[in-house]
XYZ file of C-alpha atoms in Angstrom:
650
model
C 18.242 9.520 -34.298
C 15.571 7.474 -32.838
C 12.934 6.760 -35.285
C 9.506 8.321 -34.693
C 6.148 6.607 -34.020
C 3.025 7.519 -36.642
C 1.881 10.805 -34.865
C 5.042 12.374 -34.524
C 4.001 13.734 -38.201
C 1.389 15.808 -36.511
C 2.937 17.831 -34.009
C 1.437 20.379 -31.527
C 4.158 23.048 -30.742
C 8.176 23.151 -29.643
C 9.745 23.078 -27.010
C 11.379 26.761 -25.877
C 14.357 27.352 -23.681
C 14.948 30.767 -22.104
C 17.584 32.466 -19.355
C 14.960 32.587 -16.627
C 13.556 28.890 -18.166
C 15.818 27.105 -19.225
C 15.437 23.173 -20.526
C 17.127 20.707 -17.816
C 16.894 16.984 -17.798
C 14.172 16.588 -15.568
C 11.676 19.490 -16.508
C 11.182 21.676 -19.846
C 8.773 23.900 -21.388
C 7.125 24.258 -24.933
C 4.563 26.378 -26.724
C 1.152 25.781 -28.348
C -1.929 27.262 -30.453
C -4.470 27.936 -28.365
C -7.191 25.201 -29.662
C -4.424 22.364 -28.582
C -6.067 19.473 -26.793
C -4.003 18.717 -24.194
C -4.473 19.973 -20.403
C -3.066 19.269 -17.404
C -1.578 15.627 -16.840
C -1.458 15.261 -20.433
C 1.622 12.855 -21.815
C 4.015 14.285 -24.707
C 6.675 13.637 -26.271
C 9.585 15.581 -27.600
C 11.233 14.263 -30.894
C 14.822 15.472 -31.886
C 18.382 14.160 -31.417
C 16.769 12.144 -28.228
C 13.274 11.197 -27.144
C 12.021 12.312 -24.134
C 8.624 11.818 -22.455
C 6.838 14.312 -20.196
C 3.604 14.908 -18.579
C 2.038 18.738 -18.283
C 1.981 19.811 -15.262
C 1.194 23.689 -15.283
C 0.328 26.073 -17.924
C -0.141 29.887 -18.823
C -1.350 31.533 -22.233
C 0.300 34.457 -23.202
C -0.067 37.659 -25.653
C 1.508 40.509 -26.983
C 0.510 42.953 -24.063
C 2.935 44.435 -21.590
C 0.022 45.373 -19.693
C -3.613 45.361 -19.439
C -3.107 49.131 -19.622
C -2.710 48.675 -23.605
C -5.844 46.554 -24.164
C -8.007 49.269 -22.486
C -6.314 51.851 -24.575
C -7.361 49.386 -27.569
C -10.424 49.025 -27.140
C -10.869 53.179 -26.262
C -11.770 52.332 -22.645
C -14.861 50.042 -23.862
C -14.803 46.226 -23.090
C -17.497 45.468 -25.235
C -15.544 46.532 -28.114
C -12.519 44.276 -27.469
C -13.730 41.903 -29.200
C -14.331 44.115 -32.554
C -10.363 44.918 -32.964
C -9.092 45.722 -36.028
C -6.075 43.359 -35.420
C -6.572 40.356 -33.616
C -3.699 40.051 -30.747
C -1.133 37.019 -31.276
C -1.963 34.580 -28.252
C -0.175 31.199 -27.146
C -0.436 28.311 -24.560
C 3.385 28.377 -22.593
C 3.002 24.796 -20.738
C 5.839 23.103 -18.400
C 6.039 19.582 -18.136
C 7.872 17.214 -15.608
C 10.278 14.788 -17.494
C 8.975 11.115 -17.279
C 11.581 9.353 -19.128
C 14.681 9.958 -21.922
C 15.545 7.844 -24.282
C 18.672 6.430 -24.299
C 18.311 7.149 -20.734
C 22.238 7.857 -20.594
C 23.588 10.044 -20.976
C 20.897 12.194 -18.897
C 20.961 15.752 -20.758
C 18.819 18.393 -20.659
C 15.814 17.816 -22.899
C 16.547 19.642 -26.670
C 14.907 22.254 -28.399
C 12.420 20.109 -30.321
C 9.140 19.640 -31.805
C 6.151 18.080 -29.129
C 3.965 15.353 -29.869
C 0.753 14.029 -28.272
C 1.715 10.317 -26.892
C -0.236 7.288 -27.876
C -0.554 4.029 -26.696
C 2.510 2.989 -27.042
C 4.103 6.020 -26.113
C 2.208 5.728 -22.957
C 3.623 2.425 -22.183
C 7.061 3.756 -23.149
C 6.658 7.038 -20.949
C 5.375 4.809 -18.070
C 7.922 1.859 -18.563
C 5.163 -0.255 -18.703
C 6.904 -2.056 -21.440
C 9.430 -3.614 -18.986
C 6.297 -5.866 -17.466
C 3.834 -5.545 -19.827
C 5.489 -7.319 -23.003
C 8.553 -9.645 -20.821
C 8.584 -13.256 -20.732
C 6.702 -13.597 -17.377
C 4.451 -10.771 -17.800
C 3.635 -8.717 -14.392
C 0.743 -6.368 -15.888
C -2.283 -5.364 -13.301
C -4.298 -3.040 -15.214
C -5.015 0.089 -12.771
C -7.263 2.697 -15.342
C -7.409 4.382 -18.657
C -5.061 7.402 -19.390
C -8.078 9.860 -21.143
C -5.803 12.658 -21.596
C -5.461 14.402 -25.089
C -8.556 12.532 -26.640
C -6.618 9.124 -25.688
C -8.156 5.927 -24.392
C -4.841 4.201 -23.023
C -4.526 1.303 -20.406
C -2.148 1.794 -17.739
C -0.982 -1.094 -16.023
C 0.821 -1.349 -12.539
C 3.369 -4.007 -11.648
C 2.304 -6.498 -9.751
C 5.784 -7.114 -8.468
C 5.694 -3.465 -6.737
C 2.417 -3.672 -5.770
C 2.226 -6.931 -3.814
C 6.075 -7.818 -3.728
C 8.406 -8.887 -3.700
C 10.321 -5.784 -5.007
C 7.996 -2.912 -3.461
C 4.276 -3.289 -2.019
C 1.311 -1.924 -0.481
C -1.377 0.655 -1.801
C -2.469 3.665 -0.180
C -5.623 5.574 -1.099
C -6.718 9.366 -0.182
C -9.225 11.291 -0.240
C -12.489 13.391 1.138
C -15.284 11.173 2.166
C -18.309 10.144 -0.224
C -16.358 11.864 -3.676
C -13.181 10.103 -3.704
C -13.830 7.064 -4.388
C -11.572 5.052 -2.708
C -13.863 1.589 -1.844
C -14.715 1.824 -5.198
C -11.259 2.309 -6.260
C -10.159 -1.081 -4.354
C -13.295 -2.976 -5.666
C -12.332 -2.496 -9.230
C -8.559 -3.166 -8.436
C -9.406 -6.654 -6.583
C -10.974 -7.360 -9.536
C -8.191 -6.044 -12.022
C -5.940 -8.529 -9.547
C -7.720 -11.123 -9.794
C -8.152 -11.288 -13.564
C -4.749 -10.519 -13.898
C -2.892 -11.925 -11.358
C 0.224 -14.153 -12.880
C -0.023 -17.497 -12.790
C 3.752 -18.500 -11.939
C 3.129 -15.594 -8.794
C 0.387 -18.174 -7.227
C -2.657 -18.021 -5.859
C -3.900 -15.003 -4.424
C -6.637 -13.917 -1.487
C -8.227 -10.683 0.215
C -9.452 -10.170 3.623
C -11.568 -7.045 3.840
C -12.196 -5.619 7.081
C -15.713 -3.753 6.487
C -15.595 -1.004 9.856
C -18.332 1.585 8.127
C -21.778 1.112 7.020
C -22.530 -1.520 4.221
C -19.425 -0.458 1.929
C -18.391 -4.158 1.297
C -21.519 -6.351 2.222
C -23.047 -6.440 -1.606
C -19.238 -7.668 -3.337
C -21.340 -10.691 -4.603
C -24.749 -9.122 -6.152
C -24.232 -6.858 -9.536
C -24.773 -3.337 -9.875
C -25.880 -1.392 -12.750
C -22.715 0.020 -15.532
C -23.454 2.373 -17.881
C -22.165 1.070 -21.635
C -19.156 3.679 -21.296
C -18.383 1.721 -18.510
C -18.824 -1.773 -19.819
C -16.289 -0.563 -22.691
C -13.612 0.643 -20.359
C -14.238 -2.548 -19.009
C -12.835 -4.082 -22.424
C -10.662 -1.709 -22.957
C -8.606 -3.094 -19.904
C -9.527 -6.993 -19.837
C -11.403 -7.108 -16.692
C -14.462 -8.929 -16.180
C -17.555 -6.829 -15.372
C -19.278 -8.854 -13.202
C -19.160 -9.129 -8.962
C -16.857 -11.122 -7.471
C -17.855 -14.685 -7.912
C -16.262 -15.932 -4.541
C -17.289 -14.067 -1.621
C -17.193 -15.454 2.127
C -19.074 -13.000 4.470
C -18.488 -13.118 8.323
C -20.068 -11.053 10.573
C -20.380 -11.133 14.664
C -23.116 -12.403 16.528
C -25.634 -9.984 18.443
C -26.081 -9.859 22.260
C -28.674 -12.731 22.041
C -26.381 -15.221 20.815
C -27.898 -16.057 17.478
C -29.306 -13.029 15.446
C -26.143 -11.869 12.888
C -24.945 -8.069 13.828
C -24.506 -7.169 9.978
C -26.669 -5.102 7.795
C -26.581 -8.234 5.217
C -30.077 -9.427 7.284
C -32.048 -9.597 3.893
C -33.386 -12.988 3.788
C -32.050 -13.776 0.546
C -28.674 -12.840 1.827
C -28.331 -13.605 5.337
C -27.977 -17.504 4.555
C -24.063 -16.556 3.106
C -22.741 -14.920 6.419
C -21.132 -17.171 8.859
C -21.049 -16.255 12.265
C -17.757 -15.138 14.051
C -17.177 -15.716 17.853
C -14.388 -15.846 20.193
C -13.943 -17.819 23.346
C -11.141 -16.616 26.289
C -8.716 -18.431 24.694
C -8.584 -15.949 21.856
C -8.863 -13.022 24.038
C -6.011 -14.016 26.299
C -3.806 -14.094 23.561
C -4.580 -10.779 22.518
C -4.874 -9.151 25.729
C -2.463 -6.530 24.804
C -5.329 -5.105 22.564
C -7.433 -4.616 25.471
C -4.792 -2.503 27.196
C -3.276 0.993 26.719
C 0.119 2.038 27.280
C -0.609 2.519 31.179
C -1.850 -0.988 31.934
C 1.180 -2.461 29.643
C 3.787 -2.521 32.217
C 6.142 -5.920 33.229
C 3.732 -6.532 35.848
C 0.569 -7.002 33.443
C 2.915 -8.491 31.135
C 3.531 -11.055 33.674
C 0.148 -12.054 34.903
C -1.391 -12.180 31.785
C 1.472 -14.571 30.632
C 0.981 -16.547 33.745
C -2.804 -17.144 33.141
C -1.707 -18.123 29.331
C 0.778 -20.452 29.898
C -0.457 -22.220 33.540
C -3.895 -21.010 34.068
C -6.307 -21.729 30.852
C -7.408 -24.837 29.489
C -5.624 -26.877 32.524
C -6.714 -28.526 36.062
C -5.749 -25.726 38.677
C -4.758 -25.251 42.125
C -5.265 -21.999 43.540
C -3.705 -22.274 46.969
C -6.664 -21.879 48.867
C -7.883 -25.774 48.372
C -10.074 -25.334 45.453
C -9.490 -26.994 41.860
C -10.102 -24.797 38.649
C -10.337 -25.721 34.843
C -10.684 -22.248 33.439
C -12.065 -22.489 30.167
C -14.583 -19.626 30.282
C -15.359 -15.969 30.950
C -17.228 -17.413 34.059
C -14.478 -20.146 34.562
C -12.092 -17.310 34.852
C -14.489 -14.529 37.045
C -14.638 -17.790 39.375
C -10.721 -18.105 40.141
C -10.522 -14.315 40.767
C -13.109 -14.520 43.369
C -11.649 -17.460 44.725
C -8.097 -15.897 45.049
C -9.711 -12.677 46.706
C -11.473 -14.386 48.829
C -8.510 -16.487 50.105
C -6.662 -13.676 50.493
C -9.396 -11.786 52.893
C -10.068 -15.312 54.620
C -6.180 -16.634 54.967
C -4.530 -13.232 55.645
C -7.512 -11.201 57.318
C -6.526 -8.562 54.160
C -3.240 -7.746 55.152
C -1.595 -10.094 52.194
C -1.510 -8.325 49.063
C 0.159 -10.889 47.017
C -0.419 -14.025 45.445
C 2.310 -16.157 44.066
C 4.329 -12.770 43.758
C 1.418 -11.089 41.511
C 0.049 -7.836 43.415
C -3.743 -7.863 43.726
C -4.372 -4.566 41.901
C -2.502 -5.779 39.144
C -4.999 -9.185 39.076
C -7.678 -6.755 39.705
C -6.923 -4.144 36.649
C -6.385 -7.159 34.157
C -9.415 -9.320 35.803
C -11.406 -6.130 34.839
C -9.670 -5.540 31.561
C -10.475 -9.107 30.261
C -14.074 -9.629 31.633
C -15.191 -6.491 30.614
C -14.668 -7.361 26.669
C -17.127 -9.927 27.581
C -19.469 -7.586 28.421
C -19.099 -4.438 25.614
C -18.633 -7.124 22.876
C -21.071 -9.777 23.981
C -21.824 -11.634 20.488
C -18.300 -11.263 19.297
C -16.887 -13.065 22.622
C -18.878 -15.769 24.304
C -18.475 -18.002 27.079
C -19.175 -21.131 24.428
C -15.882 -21.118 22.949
C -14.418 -20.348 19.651
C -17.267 -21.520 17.769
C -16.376 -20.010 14.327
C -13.517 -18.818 13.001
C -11.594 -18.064 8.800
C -10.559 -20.998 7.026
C -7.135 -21.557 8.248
C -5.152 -22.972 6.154
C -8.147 -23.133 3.554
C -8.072 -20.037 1.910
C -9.534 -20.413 -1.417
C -7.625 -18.558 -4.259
C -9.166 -15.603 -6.096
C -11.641 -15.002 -3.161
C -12.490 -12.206 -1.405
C -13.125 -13.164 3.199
C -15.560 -9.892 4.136
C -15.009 -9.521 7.931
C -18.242 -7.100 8.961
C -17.236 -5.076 11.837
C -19.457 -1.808 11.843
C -21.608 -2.609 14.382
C -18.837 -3.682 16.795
C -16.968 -1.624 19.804
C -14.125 -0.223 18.714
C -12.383 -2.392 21.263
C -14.063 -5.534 19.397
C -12.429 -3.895 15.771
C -9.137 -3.831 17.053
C -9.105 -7.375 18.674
C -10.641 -9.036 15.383
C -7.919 -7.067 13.408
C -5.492 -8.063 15.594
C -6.333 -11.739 15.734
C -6.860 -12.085 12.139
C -3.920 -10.431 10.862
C -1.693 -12.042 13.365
C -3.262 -15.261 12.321
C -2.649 -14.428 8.848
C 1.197 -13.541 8.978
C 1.821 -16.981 11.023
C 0.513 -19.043 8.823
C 2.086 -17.153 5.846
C 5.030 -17.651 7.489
C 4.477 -21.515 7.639
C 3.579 -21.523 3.880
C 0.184 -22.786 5.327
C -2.631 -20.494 4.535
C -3.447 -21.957 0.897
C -2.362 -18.905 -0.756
C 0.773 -17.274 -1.593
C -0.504 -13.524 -1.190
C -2.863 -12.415 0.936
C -4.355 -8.566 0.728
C -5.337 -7.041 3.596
C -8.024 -3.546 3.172
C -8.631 -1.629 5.876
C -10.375 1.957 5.788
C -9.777 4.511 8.264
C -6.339 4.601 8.761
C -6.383 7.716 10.030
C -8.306 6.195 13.404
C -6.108 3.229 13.095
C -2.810 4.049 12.627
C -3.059 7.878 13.262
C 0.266 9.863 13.224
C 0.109 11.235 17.080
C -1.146 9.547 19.825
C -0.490 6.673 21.774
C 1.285 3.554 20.412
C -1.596 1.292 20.343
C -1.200 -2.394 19.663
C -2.902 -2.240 15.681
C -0.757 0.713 14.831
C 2.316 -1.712 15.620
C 0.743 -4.022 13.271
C 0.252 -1.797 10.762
C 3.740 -0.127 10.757
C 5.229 -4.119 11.110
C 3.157 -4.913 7.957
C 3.937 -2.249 5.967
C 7.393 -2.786 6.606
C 7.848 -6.272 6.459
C 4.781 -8.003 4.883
C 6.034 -7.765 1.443
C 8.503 -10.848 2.425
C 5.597 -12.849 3.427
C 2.742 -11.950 0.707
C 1.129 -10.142 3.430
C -0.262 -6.887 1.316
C -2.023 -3.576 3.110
C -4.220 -2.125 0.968
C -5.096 1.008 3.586
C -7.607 4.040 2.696
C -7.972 7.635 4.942
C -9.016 11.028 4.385
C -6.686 12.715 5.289
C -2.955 10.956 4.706
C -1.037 13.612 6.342
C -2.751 12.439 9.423
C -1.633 8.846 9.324
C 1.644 7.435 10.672
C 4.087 8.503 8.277
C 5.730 4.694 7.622
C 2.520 3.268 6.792
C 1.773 5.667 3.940
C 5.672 5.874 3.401
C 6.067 2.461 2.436
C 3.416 2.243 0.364
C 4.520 1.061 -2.757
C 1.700 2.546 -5.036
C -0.678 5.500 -3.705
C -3.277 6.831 -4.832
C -5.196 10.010 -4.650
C -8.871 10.854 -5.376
C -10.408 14.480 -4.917
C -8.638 16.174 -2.061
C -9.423 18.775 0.314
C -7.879 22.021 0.200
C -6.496 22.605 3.599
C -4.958 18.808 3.445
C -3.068 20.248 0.479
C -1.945 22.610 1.860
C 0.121 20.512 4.139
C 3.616 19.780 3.434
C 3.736 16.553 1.987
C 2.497 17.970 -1.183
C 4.356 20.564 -1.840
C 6.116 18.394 -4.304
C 2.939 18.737 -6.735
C 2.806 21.702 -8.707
C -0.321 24.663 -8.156
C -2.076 23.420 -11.508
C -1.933 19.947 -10.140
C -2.757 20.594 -6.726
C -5.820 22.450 -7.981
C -6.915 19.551 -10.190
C -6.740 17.411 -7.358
C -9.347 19.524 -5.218
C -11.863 19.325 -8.475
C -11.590 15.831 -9.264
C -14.653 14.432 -10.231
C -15.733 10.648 -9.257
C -13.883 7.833 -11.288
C -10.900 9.804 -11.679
C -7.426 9.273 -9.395
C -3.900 10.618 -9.760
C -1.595 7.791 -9.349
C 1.551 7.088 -8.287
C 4.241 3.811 -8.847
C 7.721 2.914 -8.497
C 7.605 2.380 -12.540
C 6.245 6.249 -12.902
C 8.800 9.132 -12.325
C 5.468 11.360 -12.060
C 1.938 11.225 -10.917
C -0.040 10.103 -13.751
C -4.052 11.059 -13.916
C -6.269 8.014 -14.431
C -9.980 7.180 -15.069
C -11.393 3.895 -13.721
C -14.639 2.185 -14.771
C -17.786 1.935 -12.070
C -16.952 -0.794 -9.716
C -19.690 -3.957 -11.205
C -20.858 -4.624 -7.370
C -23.550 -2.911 -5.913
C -22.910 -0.006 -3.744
C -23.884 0.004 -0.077
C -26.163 2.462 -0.112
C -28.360 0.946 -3.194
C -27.505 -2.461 -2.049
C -29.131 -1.778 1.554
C -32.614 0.009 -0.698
C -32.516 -3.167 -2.958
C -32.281 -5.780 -0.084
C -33.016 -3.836 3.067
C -31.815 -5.352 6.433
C -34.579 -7.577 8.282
C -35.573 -7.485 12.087
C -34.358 -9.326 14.334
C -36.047 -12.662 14.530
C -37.278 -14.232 17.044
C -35.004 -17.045 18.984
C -36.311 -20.518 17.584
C -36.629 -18.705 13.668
C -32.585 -18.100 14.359
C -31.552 -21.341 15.962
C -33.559 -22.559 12.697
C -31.900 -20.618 10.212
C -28.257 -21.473 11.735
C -28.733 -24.566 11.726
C -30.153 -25.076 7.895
C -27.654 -22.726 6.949
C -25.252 -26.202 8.302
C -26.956 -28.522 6.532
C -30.060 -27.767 4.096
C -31.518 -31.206 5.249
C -32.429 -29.847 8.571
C -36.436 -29.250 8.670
C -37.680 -26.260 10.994
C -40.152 -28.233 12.958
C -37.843 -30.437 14.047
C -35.342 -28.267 15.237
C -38.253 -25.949 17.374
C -39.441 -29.426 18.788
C -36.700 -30.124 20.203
C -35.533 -26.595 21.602
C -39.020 -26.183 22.790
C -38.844 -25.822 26.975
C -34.730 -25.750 26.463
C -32.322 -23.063 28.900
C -31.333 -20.386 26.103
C -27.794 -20.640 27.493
C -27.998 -24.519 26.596
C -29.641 -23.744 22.839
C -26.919 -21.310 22.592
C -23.810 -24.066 23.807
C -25.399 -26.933 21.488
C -25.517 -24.637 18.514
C -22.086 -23.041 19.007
C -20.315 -27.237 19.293
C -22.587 -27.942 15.864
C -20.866 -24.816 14.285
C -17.425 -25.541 15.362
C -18.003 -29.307 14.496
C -19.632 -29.039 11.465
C -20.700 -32.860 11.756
C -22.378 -34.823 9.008
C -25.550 -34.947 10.508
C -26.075 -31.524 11.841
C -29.542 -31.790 13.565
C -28.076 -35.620 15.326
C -25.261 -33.998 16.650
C -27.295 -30.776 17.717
C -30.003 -33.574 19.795
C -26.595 -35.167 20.911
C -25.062 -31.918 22.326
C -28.289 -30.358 23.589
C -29.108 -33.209 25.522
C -26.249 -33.517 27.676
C -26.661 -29.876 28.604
C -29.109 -30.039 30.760
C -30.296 -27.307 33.646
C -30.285 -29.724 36.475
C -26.422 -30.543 36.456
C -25.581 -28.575 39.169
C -21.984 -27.230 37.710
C -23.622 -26.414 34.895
C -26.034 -24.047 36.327
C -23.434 -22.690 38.336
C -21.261 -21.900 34.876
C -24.592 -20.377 33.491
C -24.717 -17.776 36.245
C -24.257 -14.590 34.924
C -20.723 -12.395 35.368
C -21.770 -8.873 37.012
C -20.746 -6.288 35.213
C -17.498 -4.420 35.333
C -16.772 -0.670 35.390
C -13.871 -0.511 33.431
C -12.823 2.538 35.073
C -12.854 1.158 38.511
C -11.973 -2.505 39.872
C -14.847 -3.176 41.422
C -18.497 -4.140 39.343
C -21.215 -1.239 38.914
């Protein structure tokens, strides 16, 4: 007989077996006295010829009635008399509970007719088999919450070898907007990771993709914990503080130099680096700009021409003109060149050009040039002029891509660039970190279950079921989870699950959970998740401590976003935010009577150079852009805008 831990003196009912409930391995059921303080999700443990652990989940109380006939008759027909019986009814809690774990685990039998004990600590860890990473030689432990159930204050720790991989990986979050707490929920776990995060596993990163609001732009400034939640803070051996290594990008407006970010506070704005793309990068992710209809072998085909013979090199187009397309204008140039030739060469009636049909260059001339125009600030004729730190990532810091303000057709080509980027170099063992996590919220517009098979839903399902290999780690939040793709959530190693809506569980992928737990879920109140793990044979209810960041909502009221400033203060900033030795007055001087287009160019090369002397290199660059070169004015004419609905501009 196993021996018995110190509270198994103190126990709070038996288990009872009967023909229409019996015991079986996996599930029993046991009686209490009605002032026993354990509820639903609460962790016991039976005691007799074998140990088993369980966790409640359902309960009924019982009494002596056969009907509610017999307490009228007691009471002569008078409620307010029931309580003034001459004998006081016999009353019990009957409570079932899901079997966790048995010990010795073989041979499985069905659980005995025993006394029931409240678990503690280590119980917990025993119940959870928490003690297989918790106390081994290369210890695995990421703490995840507090198990409060029962008057107990226990940490429960995840594996971090089945949350980032190798073995399992990938976290899933649910829940109704504003009460479930999910960003706040992956705030504190970052944290948890990155206090906890074992040192013979590596180095470790996250890329947060921010696509609503200011949820992540205040990661670095500290928000106000209440004591309780400075001691859970203890309690599990994470730091309280904000993240001490945050790197904030955020696009460019239309203007080419005022941030589009609600970090504009000018204590804050300083930190965010700007993020543009040339046509280089949108070429290579053309297939983001496309839907299913445009995808054919013919698309396929062009675009792959223009990738592999077009950009970047000296070209002919057949019609005796020379073309080094290295720009959105570069580019708008050749097409009217070729259509031209076309209408010249074959008076219209040629509707080919080295075998490429001219409504297929029209639909992907229109395609490309019109991401120039709904994402101007993102994408910019001046080049890639900012970008992550390839193959720099910096270990235990958190890269805060701001999105919010972008097209959704910007969203999905920065996701796809950056998490393409970020599996190749993985791949390569190049990225400066050995695991990489990846959040993204709104999976259910992302990777939805219906609809059309978009180009970041293929992402998504590849990463979900291959980036564990690589280090490559989704951390993905929705709503509503019976609404997104069923392998993304599916392989999801751990999920969690804050309040819930009703009708969602309703649905049938939780028909597994029992009524009591189903209901609990709809009444969750903030800072409380149900949780479940490879490790845990059941969902397990946790409590996690505030997040120590500011929220987005006080964070925007505490540093408020600023107005746009005017072009020389921004050209200013940019540039000191290069290199602090820059003064103001020099840097208007010398833009002062400058083309906007050439400000724009000189700043973009001193942001992708990142020279020494910033403000040299900026006089350098600016000067040789000058109006009066001919091909030069020519580039800066403007591209007409497309109807994307049409080929042919508005």
């Amino acid at each position: 007989m196993i021996a018995r831990s110190d509270n198994a003196a103190i126990p709070i009912g038996r288990v009872v077996a009967t023909e229409l409930k019996p015991s079986t391995p996996h599930q029993f059921h046991f009686w209490t006295a009605t002032d026993t303080p354990i509820g639903i999700g609460a962790i016991v443990k039976v005691a007799g010829e074998r140990v088993v652990y369980g966790v409640v989940t359902d309960g009924v109380a019982y009494s002596d009635l056969a009907t509610p006939l017999h307490d009228v008759v007691g009471a002569d027909g008078d409620p307010t008399r029931a309580t003034e019986a001459p004998t006081v009814r016999q009353e019990i809690r009957y409570w079932s509970a899901a079997v966790l774990r048995q010990m010795p685990e073989e041979p499985l039998q069905p659980v005995p007719l025993a006394q029931v004990y409240v678990a503690d600590d280590a119980d917990v860890a025993q119940a959870l088999r928490m003690d297989a990473f918790l106390h081994s030689a290369t210890p695995t432990a990421i703490p995840v919450g507090l198990y409060t159930s029962a008057g107990r204050d226990a940490p429960v720790y995840l594996d971090a070898d089945f949350l980032l991989g190798p073995e399992a990986a990938h976290l899933n979050i649910s829940g109704v907007s504003g009460l479930a707490t999910k960003t706040s929920a992956v705030e504190f776990l970052l944290g948890s990771l990155f206090a906890h995060f074992p040192a013979h596993k590596g180095r470790i990163a996250a890329v947060c993709f921010n696509v609503k609001g200011p949820d992540l732009c205040f990661l670095d400034q500290a928000g106000d914990l209440s004591d309780e939640d400075r001691q859970r803070y203890e309690r599990l051996a994470v730091p309280s503080t904000p993240f001490e290594r945050v790197r904030y990008y955020a696009p460019l407006k239309a203007d080419g130099v005022n941030l589009n970010t609600l970090r504009t506070h000018p204590d804050l704005v300083g930190d965010v680096e700007p993020l543009t793309w040339g046509l280089q990068e949108v070429v290579d992710f053309a297939e983001v700009l496309l839907n299913r209809d445009d995808i054919d072998a013919k698309a396929d085909a062009f675009i792959d021409f223009l990738r592999d013979r077009v950009l970047g090199r000296t070209f002919d187009d057949g019609f005796g003109t020379t073309h080094r397309v290295q720009t959105f204008a570069d580019l708008d140039r050749l097409f009217r060149s070729i259509f031209d030739g076309l209408e010249i060469t074959a008076g219209g009636r040629s509707d080919t050009w080295r075998t490429h049909h001219i409504a297929t260059m029209r639909k992907v001339r229109n395609r490309l040039l019109n991401i120039s125009i709904r994402c101007k600030g993102l994408v910019t004729d001046d080049g890639p002029s900012s970008d992550l730190p390839w193959k720099e990532f910096t270990d235990r810091t958190v890269y805060v891509i701001d999105i919010a303000n972008v097209d959704p057709l910007g969203q999905d080509l920065v996701f796809a660039r950056v998490v393409s980027m970020l599996r190749e170099q993985l791949e390569r063992r190049e990225l400066g970190v050995d695991a990489i996590v990846v959040f993204v919220d709104e999976l259910n517009k992302y990777a939805p279950g219906d609809g059309s098979e978009t180009y970041v839903k293929k992402m998504l399902l590849d990463i979900s079921e291959r980036g564990r290999y690589l280090g490559l780690v989704l951390f993905g939040a929705e709503q509503f989870r019976s609404q997104v793709h069923r392998r993304v959530v599916g392989n999801a190693g751990t999920q969690l699950f804050g309040r819930m809506d009703m009708d969602e569980l309703a649905t049938p992928g939780y028909q597994v959970l029992s009524p009591a737990t189903k209901s609990k879920l709809a009444t969750l109140p903030i800072g409380e998740l149900m949780v479940r793990h490879p490790h845990f044979t059941q969902p397990i209810f946790l409590r996690f401590p505030k997040p120590p960041v500011l929220r987005g909502r006080d964070g925007v009221e505490r540093f408020p976003p600023a107005a746009d400033v005017p072009f020389e203060e921004a050209v200013v900033r940019q540039l000191v935010r290069l290199d602090r030795r820059v003064r103001p007055n020099q840097v208007k001087d010398l833009i002062a009577d400058r083309e906007p287009d050439d400000v724009r160019r000189a700043l973009a090369a001193a942001r992708r150079t990142r020279p020494d002397d910033v403000l040299a290199y900026f006089r350098k660059v600016l000067g040789s852009r000058v109006t009066s070169d001919a091909s030069l004015a020519r580039e800066h004419q403007p591209v007409p805008p497309l109807n994307p609905m049409s080929d042919e501009p508005y």
